[in-house]
């Protein structure tokens, strides 16, 4: 199932029912008083946040939604039923824009619900118009149309930690190790084409597809996924101990050292921020920890320490990880829990 993070749709709230002209029928009374009931109002149109990032793909075949029409009034003063409300479920992190009015709603928490279109009023029946001067009103009102609109939904994933890094850094593998996710892992670049989410003790971890030099201008999987880091609370930046040759063979990277590879991604984050004028709200200003992955490919422990010290100069927390070492995974998992709890 392809991951869909954008959609357009047409929506209409319910039309109000019509009021009616009716007369009371009573035995021995040739013409009773007015008894046309009022109509029901049209159903309102809501959007509501659910914790299901794949829900947009459910609406693939259907792009028009409408709430229920109000029922007409009836005889014997019966009030028509209100039309059924319609609630469109959207993933947490959706930004809904009314393309006709530019109004915008942000669904940031599960269960959050917004009224985006109001149903029309139901019309009055003739009984409503009864007065001392007009005991036989022949007037009734039609229902009012419900509001209509064209909308756009853009999904920006909400996560507590976003795993970022060059392709093949080990992001999906780490997601699988820490959470219940079953992300695809492969020894080639761009295994992950869509973000994956996992639950880490109630925190959401997002595995973001590999970012490469030029991503902010659309290279590789491009800008599409940088957007998903925007609402992530903190970043874990993975840099692998893979040999230079391996990396070059995989996606033709020009830069050599691990630090240079790290900086390459940082530069993309900054460029993206600049392009969108995000300033301090941007990707580059997010709290970031660094995870040096695949330490098992290095035989000399001194080499690992040397790299760690090099990265520590960036004044960020640095972790070393090999997914073949359970103790290392446990340590990272414990430390991450502590970091997340502090927030
Ligand atoms: N030796 C070693 N290999 C690892 C480790 N972690 C991951 N790998 C391997 O590295 C390769 C890439 O792992 P993925 O988890 O798919 O990497 P990714 O960062 O998600 O890659 P993309 O989805 O392409 O961006 C796979 O062959 C993994 O088995 C590790 O700790 N040690
Ligand atoms: Mg991956």
GROMACS .gro file of C-alpha atoms and ligand atoms in nm:
model
  376
    1UNK     CA    1   0.000   0.000   0.000
    2UNK     CA    2   0.153   0.326  -0.106
    3UNK     CA    3   0.191   0.590   0.156
    4UNK     CA    4  -0.022   0.893   0.075
    5UNK     CA    5   0.047   1.220   0.247
    6UNK     CA    6  -0.150   1.463   0.033
    7UNK     CA    7  -0.505   1.467  -0.086
    8UNK     CA    8  -0.771   1.698  -0.220
    9UNK     CA    9  -1.140   1.654  -0.165
   10UNK     CA   10  -1.475   1.822  -0.213
   11UNK     CA   11  -1.708   1.843   0.081
   12UNK     CA   12  -2.058   1.956   0.145
   13UNK     CA   13  -2.246   1.993   0.469
   14UNK     CA   14  -2.607   1.879   0.464
   15UNK     CA   15  -2.884   2.090   0.322
   16UNK     CA   16  -3.158   2.178   0.568
   17UNK     CA   17  -3.492   2.009   0.510
   18UNK     CA   18  -3.791   2.207   0.383
   19UNK     CA   19  -4.065   2.338   0.603
   20UNK     CA   20  -4.412   2.228   0.490
   21UNK     CA   21  -4.767   2.362   0.472
   22UNK     CA   22  -5.010   2.123   0.642
   23UNK     CA   23  -5.349   2.159   0.810
   24UNK     CA   24  -5.476   1.990   1.115
   25UNK     CA   25  -5.738   1.728   1.039
   26UNK     CA   26  -5.985   1.692   1.315
   27UNK     CA   27  -6.322   1.523   1.319
   28UNK     CA   28  -6.605   1.768   1.266
   29UNK     CA   29  -6.360   2.056   1.205
   30UNK     CA   30  -6.359   2.136   0.832
   31UNK     CA   31  -6.026   2.311   0.835
   32UNK     CA   32  -5.803   2.285   1.141
   33UNK     CA   33  -5.518   2.521   1.212
   34UNK     CA   34  -5.176   2.514   1.047
   35UNK     CA   35  -4.974   2.208   1.146
   36UNK     CA   36  -4.678   2.204   0.906
   37UNK     CA   37  -4.371   2.120   1.114
   38UNK     CA   38  -4.028   2.273   1.089
   39UNK     CA   39  -3.759   2.083   0.903
   40UNK     CA   40  -3.441   1.940   1.045
   41UNK     CA   41  -3.110   2.116   0.995
   42UNK     CA   42  -2.851   1.973   0.759
   43UNK     CA   43  -2.568   1.768   0.905
   44UNK     CA   44  -2.240   1.942   0.986
   45UNK     CA   45  -1.909   1.837   0.834
   46UNK     CA   46  -1.620   1.760   1.067
   47UNK     CA   47  -1.262   1.642   1.040
   48UNK     CA   48  -1.115   1.437   1.320
   49UNK     CA   49  -0.763   1.314   1.396
   50UNK     CA   50  -0.695   0.942   1.424
   51UNK     CA   51  -0.372   0.762   1.488
   52UNK     CA   52  -0.344   0.590   1.152
   53UNK     CA   53  -0.094   0.735   0.911
   54UNK     CA   54  -0.222   0.519   0.626
   55UNK     CA   55  -0.581   0.632   0.640
   56UNK     CA   56  -0.552   0.873   0.345
   57UNK     CA   57  -0.498   0.579   0.112
   58UNK     CA   58  -0.845   0.456   0.207
   59UNK     CA   59  -0.996   0.760   0.040
   60UNK     CA   60  -0.812   0.701  -0.284
   61UNK     CA   61  -1.122   0.615  -0.481
   62UNK     CA   62  -1.348   0.868  -0.318
   63UNK     CA   63  -1.289   1.239  -0.319
   64UNK     CA   64  -1.636   1.378  -0.251
   65UNK     CA   65  -1.804   1.363   0.084
   66UNK     CA   66  -2.127   1.506   0.213
   67UNK     CA   67  -2.316   1.522   0.536
   68UNK     CA   68  -2.681   1.417   0.557
   69UNK     CA   69  -2.970   1.632   0.443
   70UNK     CA   70  -3.215   1.747   0.708
   71UNK     CA   71  -3.554   1.584   0.695
   72UNK     CA   72  -3.852   1.791   0.579
   73UNK     CA   73  -4.109   1.894   0.833
   74UNK     CA   74  -4.421   1.688   0.845
   75UNK     CA   75  -4.786   1.712   0.928
   76UNK     CA   76  -4.913   1.707   1.285
   77UNK     CA   77  -4.645   1.967   1.369
   78UNK     CA   78  -4.375   1.705   1.338
   79UNK     CA   79  -4.026   1.841   1.333
   80UNK     CA   80  -3.804   1.682   1.069
   81UNK     CA   81  -3.496   1.498   1.190
   82UNK     CA   82  -3.160   1.669   1.169
   83UNK     CA   83  -2.932   1.541   0.896
   84UNK     CA   84  -2.648   1.315   0.999
   85UNK     CA   85  -2.316   1.483   1.064
   86UNK     CA   86  -2.023   1.358   0.861
   87UNK     CA   87  -1.683   1.311   1.018
   88UNK     CA   88  -1.386   1.258   0.791
   89UNK     CA   89  -1.107   1.080   0.975
   90UNK     CA   90  -0.758   1.209   0.898
   91UNK     CA   91  -0.420   1.115   1.041
   92UNK     CA   92  -0.274   1.310   1.331
   93UNK     CA   93  -0.045   1.566   1.172
   94UNK     CA   94  -0.285   1.662   0.894
   95UNK     CA   95  -0.318   2.021   0.792
   96UNK     CA   96  -0.652   2.086   0.629
   97UNK     CA   97  -0.694   2.395   0.412
   98UNK     CA   98  -1.015   2.525   0.264
   99UNK     CA   99  -0.892   2.618  -0.085
  100UNK     CA  100  -1.182   2.858  -0.138
  101UNK     CA  101  -1.137   3.059   0.181
  102UNK     CA  102  -0.777   2.976   0.287
  103UNK     CA  103  -0.899   2.879   0.632
  104UNK     CA  104  -0.668   2.624   0.791
  105UNK     CA  105  -0.702   2.361   1.064
  106UNK     CA  106  -0.421   2.159   1.217
  107UNK     CA  107  -0.493   1.820   1.362
  108UNK     CA  108  -0.222   1.778   1.620
  109UNK     CA  109  -0.370   1.533   1.870
  110UNK     CA  110  -0.559   1.212   1.846
  111UNK     CA  111  -0.933   1.269   1.881
  112UNK     CA  112  -0.919   1.640   1.797
  113UNK     CA  113  -1.223   1.740   1.595
  114UNK     CA  114  -1.305   2.053   1.396
  115UNK     CA  115  -1.622   2.173   1.232
  116UNK     CA  116  -1.519   2.274   0.882
  117UNK     CA  117  -1.859   2.323   0.715
  118UNK     CA  118  -2.192   2.404   0.872
  119UNK     CA  119  -2.512   2.234   0.774
  120UNK     CA  120  -2.797   2.453   0.645
  121UNK     CA  121  -3.089   2.555   0.864
  122UNK     CA  122  -3.410   2.364   0.826
  123UNK     CA  123  -3.703   2.563   0.691
  124UNK     CA  124  -3.999   2.660   0.907
  125UNK     CA  125  -4.332   2.493   0.853
  126UNK     CA  126  -4.650   2.699   0.823
  127UNK     CA  127  -4.734   2.649   1.190
  128UNK     CA  128  -4.441   2.873   1.271
  129UNK     CA  129  -4.606   3.165   1.099
  130UNK     CA  130  -4.931   3.138   1.289
  131UNK     CA  131  -5.030   3.456   1.471
  132UNK     CA  132  -5.341   3.630   1.595
  133UNK     CA  133  -5.367   3.822   1.269
  134UNK     CA  134  -5.287   3.525   1.049
  135UNK     CA  135  -5.446   3.208   1.171
  136UNK     CA  136  -5.415   3.026   0.840
  137UNK     CA  137  -5.062   3.100   0.712
  138UNK     CA  138  -4.988   2.939   0.379
  139UNK     CA  139  -4.623   3.013   0.409
  140UNK     CA  140  -4.338   2.766   0.468
  141UNK     CA  141  -3.966   2.808   0.414
  142UNK     CA  142  -3.733   2.586   0.214
  143UNK     CA  143  -3.418   2.456   0.375
  144UNK     CA  144  -3.092   2.638   0.340
  145UNK     CA  145  -2.801   2.482   0.151
  146UNK     CA  146  -2.517   2.342   0.356
  147UNK     CA  147  -2.176   2.505   0.321
  148UNK     CA  148  -1.954   2.363   0.049
  149UNK     CA  149  -1.585   2.373  -0.015
  150UNK     CA  150  -1.276   2.235  -0.182
  151UNK     CA  151  -1.011   2.118   0.058
  152UNK     CA  152  -0.650   2.009   0.065
  153UNK     CA  153  -0.494   1.781   0.324
  154UNK     CA  154  -0.121   1.773   0.382
  155UNK     CA  155   0.021   1.530   0.630
  156UNK     CA  156   0.321   1.621   0.841
  157UNK     CA  157   0.411   1.330   1.061
  158UNK     CA  158   0.422   1.389   1.431
  159UNK     CA  159   0.689   1.190   1.600
  160UNK     CA  160   0.892   1.211   1.916
  161UNK     CA  161   1.208   1.100   1.740
  162UNK     CA  162   1.285   1.119   1.371
  163UNK     CA  163   1.563   0.888   1.249
  164UNK     CA  164   1.754   1.062   0.976
  165UNK     CA  165   2.069   0.994   0.782
  166UNK     CA  166   2.209   0.898   0.446
  167UNK     CA  167   2.064   0.595   0.271
  168UNK     CA  168   2.180   0.267   0.422
  169UNK     CA  169   2.282   0.421   0.755
  170UNK     CA  170   2.073   0.163   0.937
  171UNK     CA  171   1.764   0.369   1.018
  172UNK     CA  172   1.503   0.107   0.943
  173UNK     CA  173   1.708  -0.160   1.118
  174UNK     CA  174   1.720   0.055   1.429
  175UNK     CA  175   1.348   0.128   1.412
  176UNK     CA  176   1.280  -0.245   1.399
  177UNK     CA  177   1.515  -0.309   1.691
  178UNK     CA  178   1.356  -0.046   1.912
  179UNK     CA  179   0.991  -0.085   1.822
  180UNK     CA  180   0.727  -0.322   1.696
  181UNK     CA  181   0.772  -0.193   1.340
  182UNK     CA  182   0.859  -0.429   1.059
  183UNK     CA  183   1.028  -0.190   0.823
  184UNK     CA  184   1.199  -0.328   0.516
  185UNK     CA  185   1.577  -0.346   0.549
  186UNK     CA  186   1.813  -0.381   0.255
  187UNK     CA  187   2.181  -0.345   0.178
  188UNK     CA  188   2.113  -0.092  -0.095
  189UNK     CA  189   2.030   0.277  -0.094
  190UNK     CA  190   1.668   0.394  -0.074
  191UNK     CA  191   1.523   0.074   0.064
  192UNK     CA  192   1.276   0.287   0.250
  193UNK     CA  193   1.053   0.484   0.018
  194UNK     CA  194   0.787   0.588   0.267
  195UNK     CA  195   0.826   0.684   0.630
  196UNK     CA  196   0.772   0.407   0.885
  197UNK     CA  197   0.649   0.462   1.235
  198UNK     CA  198   0.703   0.253   1.544
  199UNK     CA  199   0.592   0.271   1.903
  200UNK     CA  200   0.873   0.300   2.154
  201UNK     CA  201   0.721   0.283   2.505
  202UNK     CA  202   0.444   0.517   2.396
  203UNK     CA  203   0.673   0.748   2.203
  204UNK     CA  204   0.656   0.755   1.826
  205UNK     CA  205   0.972   0.691   1.630
  206UNK     CA  206   0.971   0.778   1.260
  207UNK     CA  207   1.213   0.625   1.013
  208UNK     CA  208   1.256   0.886   0.743
  209UNK     CA  209   1.372   0.775   0.398
  210UNK     CA  210   1.738   0.844   0.325
  211UNK     CA  211   1.836   1.204   0.270
  212UNK     CA  212   2.118   1.287   0.030
  213UNK     CA  213   2.304   1.592  -0.082
  214UNK     CA  214   2.063   1.807  -0.282
  215UNK     CA  215   1.753   1.673  -0.107
  216UNK     CA  216   1.633   2.024  -0.030
  217UNK     CA  217   1.627   2.088  -0.404
  218UNK     CA  218   1.442   1.768  -0.474
  219UNK     CA  219   1.725   1.517  -0.527
  220UNK     CA  220   1.674   1.155  -0.426
  221UNK     CA  221   1.346   1.127  -0.245
  222UNK     CA  222   1.382   1.495  -0.192
  223UNK     CA  223   1.189   1.759  -0.012
  224UNK     CA  224   0.883   1.544   0.028
  225UNK     CA  225   1.030   1.375   0.330
  226UNK     CA  226   1.209   1.668   0.484
  227UNK     CA  227   0.860   1.799   0.547
  228UNK     CA  228   0.795   1.505   0.775
  229UNK     CA  229   1.078   1.603   1.005
  230UNK     CA  230   0.923   1.945   1.060
  231UNK     CA  231   0.699   1.836   1.343
  232UNK     CA  232   0.931   1.582   1.493
  233UNK     CA  233   1.034   1.673   1.845
  234UNK     CA  234   1.393   1.554   1.821
  235UNK     CA  235   1.621   1.397   1.566
  236UNK     CA  236   1.850   1.098   1.590
  237UNK     CA  237   2.107   1.139   1.316
  238UNK     CA  238   2.261   0.810   1.208
  239UNK     CA  239   2.606   0.798   1.053
  240UNK     CA  240   2.744   0.456   0.966
  241UNK     CA  241   3.096   0.321   1.006
  242UNK     CA  242   3.063   0.172   0.659
  243UNK     CA  243   3.376   0.182   0.450
  244UNK     CA  244   3.403   0.469   0.206
  245UNK     CA  245   3.414   0.229  -0.087
  246UNK     CA  246   3.089   0.068   0.018
  247UNK     CA  247   2.917   0.401   0.041
  248UNK     CA  248   3.050   0.529  -0.286
  249UNK     CA  249   2.944   0.214  -0.463
  250UNK     CA  250   2.597   0.245  -0.317
  251UNK     CA  251   2.500   0.595  -0.411
  252UNK     CA  252   2.802   0.770  -0.545
  253UNK     CA  253   2.870   0.997  -0.249
  254UNK     CA  254   3.155   1.233  -0.302
  255UNK     CA  255   3.237   1.316   0.059
  256UNK     CA  256   3.460   1.088   0.256
  257UNK     CA  257   3.480   1.104   0.632
  258UNK     CA  258   3.191   1.025   0.861
  259UNK     CA  259   3.190   1.382   0.981
  260UNK     CA  260   3.171   1.510   0.624
  261UNK     CA  261   2.876   1.281   0.560
  262UNK     CA  262   2.708   1.409   0.872
  263UNK     CA  263   2.764   1.770   0.769
  264UNK     CA  264   2.623   1.700   0.426
  265UNK     CA  265   2.287   1.619   0.579
  266UNK     CA  266   2.302   1.910   0.822
  267UNK     CA  267   2.353   2.137   0.524
  268UNK     CA  268   2.040   2.001   0.359
  269UNK     CA  269   1.838   2.067   0.673
  270UNK     CA  270   1.965   2.423   0.684
  271UNK     CA  271   1.894   2.480   0.318
  272UNK     CA  272   1.543   2.353   0.363
  273UNK     CA  273   1.489   2.587   0.659
  274UNK     CA  274   1.615   2.880   0.458
  275UNK     CA  275   1.395   2.797   0.164
  276UNK     CA  276   1.086   2.783   0.381
  277UNK     CA  277   1.202   3.069   0.605
  278UNK     CA  278   1.157   2.853   0.911
  279UNK     CA  279   1.421   3.026   1.124
  280UNK     CA  280   1.441   2.888   1.477
  281UNK     CA  281   1.141   2.668   1.407
  282UNK     CA  282   1.339   2.486   1.145
  283UNK     CA  283   1.481   2.138   1.111
  284UNK     CA  284   1.836   2.245   1.188
  285UNK     CA  285   1.737   2.392   1.525
  286UNK     CA  286   1.587   2.071   1.653
  287UNK     CA  287   1.747   1.886   1.936
  288UNK     CA  288   1.965   1.618   1.781
  289UNK     CA  289   2.157   1.319   1.905
  290UNK     CA  290   2.411   1.139   1.692
  291UNK     CA  291   2.425   0.762   1.657
  292UNK     CA  292   2.733   0.611   1.496
  293UNK     CA  293   2.602   0.285   1.352
  294UNK     CA  294   2.748  -0.047   1.237
  295UNK     CA  295   3.044  -0.022   1.477
  296UNK     CA  296   3.096  -0.397   1.422
  297UNK     CA  297   3.251  -0.329   1.083
  298UNK     CA  298   3.547  -0.166   1.258
  299UNK     CA  299   3.796  -0.404   1.416
  300UNK     CA  300   4.005  -0.152   1.601
  301UNK     CA  301   3.827  -0.012   1.910
  302UNK     CA  302   4.063   0.287   1.912
  303UNK     CA  303   3.926   0.393   1.581
  304UNK     CA  304   3.577   0.397   1.723
  305UNK     CA  305   3.683   0.610   2.020
  306UNK     CA  306   3.858   0.848   1.787
  307UNK     CA  307   3.541   0.896   1.584
  308UNK     CA  308   3.329   0.943   1.892
  309UNK     CA  309   3.561   1.217   2.016
  310UNK     CA  310   3.552   1.386   1.681
  311UNK     CA  311   3.171   1.396   1.690
  312UNK     CA  312   3.159   1.501   2.054
  313UNK     CA  313   3.320   1.828   1.949
  314UNK     CA  314   2.983   1.918   1.800
  315UNK     CA  315   2.850   1.938   2.158
  316UNK     CA  316   2.586   1.678   2.098
  317UNK     CA  317   2.521   1.347   2.264
  318UNK     CA  318   2.697   1.073   2.070
  319UNK     CA  319   2.610   0.702   2.081
  320UNK     CA  320   2.780   0.404   1.925
  321UNK     CA  321   2.571   0.117   1.804
  322UNK     CA  322   2.597  -0.219   1.646
  323UNK     CA  323   2.273  -0.401   1.598
  324UNK     CA  324   2.460  -0.726   1.649
  325UNK     CA  325   2.530  -0.627   2.008
  326UNK     CA  326   2.229  -0.662   2.238
  327UNK     CA  327   2.395  -0.469   2.517
  328UNK     CA  328   2.447  -0.169   2.294
  329UNK     CA  329   2.085  -0.175   2.185
  330UNK     CA  330   1.971  -0.197   2.546
  331UNK     CA  331   2.195   0.093   2.644
  332UNK     CA  332   2.070   0.312   2.360
  333UNK     CA  333   1.712   0.220   2.440
  334UNK     CA  334   1.755   0.313   2.809
  335UNK     CA  335   1.928   0.638   2.728
  336UNK     CA  336   1.665   0.733   2.473
  337UNK     CA  337   1.391   0.674   2.728
  338UNK     CA  338   1.568   0.908   2.968
  339UNK     CA  339   1.614   1.176   2.704
  340UNK     CA  340   1.248   1.154   2.602
  341UNK     CA  341   1.124   1.167   2.960
  342UNK     CA  342   1.319   1.488   3.021
  343UNK     CA  343   1.129   1.662   2.742
  344LIG     N1  344   2.711  -0.474   1.007
  344LIG     C1  345   2.599  -0.407   1.037
  344LIG     N2  346   2.506  -0.390   0.941
  344LIG     C2  347   2.396  -0.322   0.974
  344LIG     C3  348   2.374  -0.271   1.104
  344LIG     N3  349   2.254  -0.205   1.103
  344LIG     C4  350   2.205  -0.218   0.980
  344LIG     N4  351   2.289  -0.289   0.900
  344LIG     C5  352   2.272  -0.323   0.758
  344LIG     O1  353   2.280  -0.207   0.680
  344LIG     C6  354   2.198  -0.217   0.564
  344LIG     C7  355   2.106  -0.097   0.556
  344LIG     O2  356   2.015  -0.099   0.665
  344LIG     P1  357   1.874  -0.026   0.661
  344LIG     O3  358   1.819  -0.034   0.798
  344LIG     O4  359   1.792  -0.074   0.549
  344LIG     O5  360   1.924   0.123   0.631
  344LIG     P2  361   1.838   0.255   0.609
  344LIG     O6  362   1.912   0.367   0.671
  344LIG     O7  363   1.700   0.234   0.653
  344LIG     O8  364   1.847   0.270   0.452
  344LIG     P3  365   1.747   0.341   0.348
  344LIG     O9  366   1.609   0.294   0.378
  344LIG    O10  367   1.794   0.297   0.215
  344LIG    O11  368   1.764   0.488   0.368
  344LIG     C8  369   2.124  -0.350   0.580
  344LIG    O12  370   2.189  -0.444   0.502
  344LIG     C9  371   2.136  -0.381   0.727
  344LIG    O13  372   2.132  -0.520   0.753
  344LIG    C10  373   2.475  -0.292   1.203
  344LIG    O14  374   2.465  -0.251   1.318
  344LIG     N5  375   2.584  -0.361   1.163
  345LIG    MG1  376   1.532   0.230   0.550
   0.00000   0.00000   0.00000
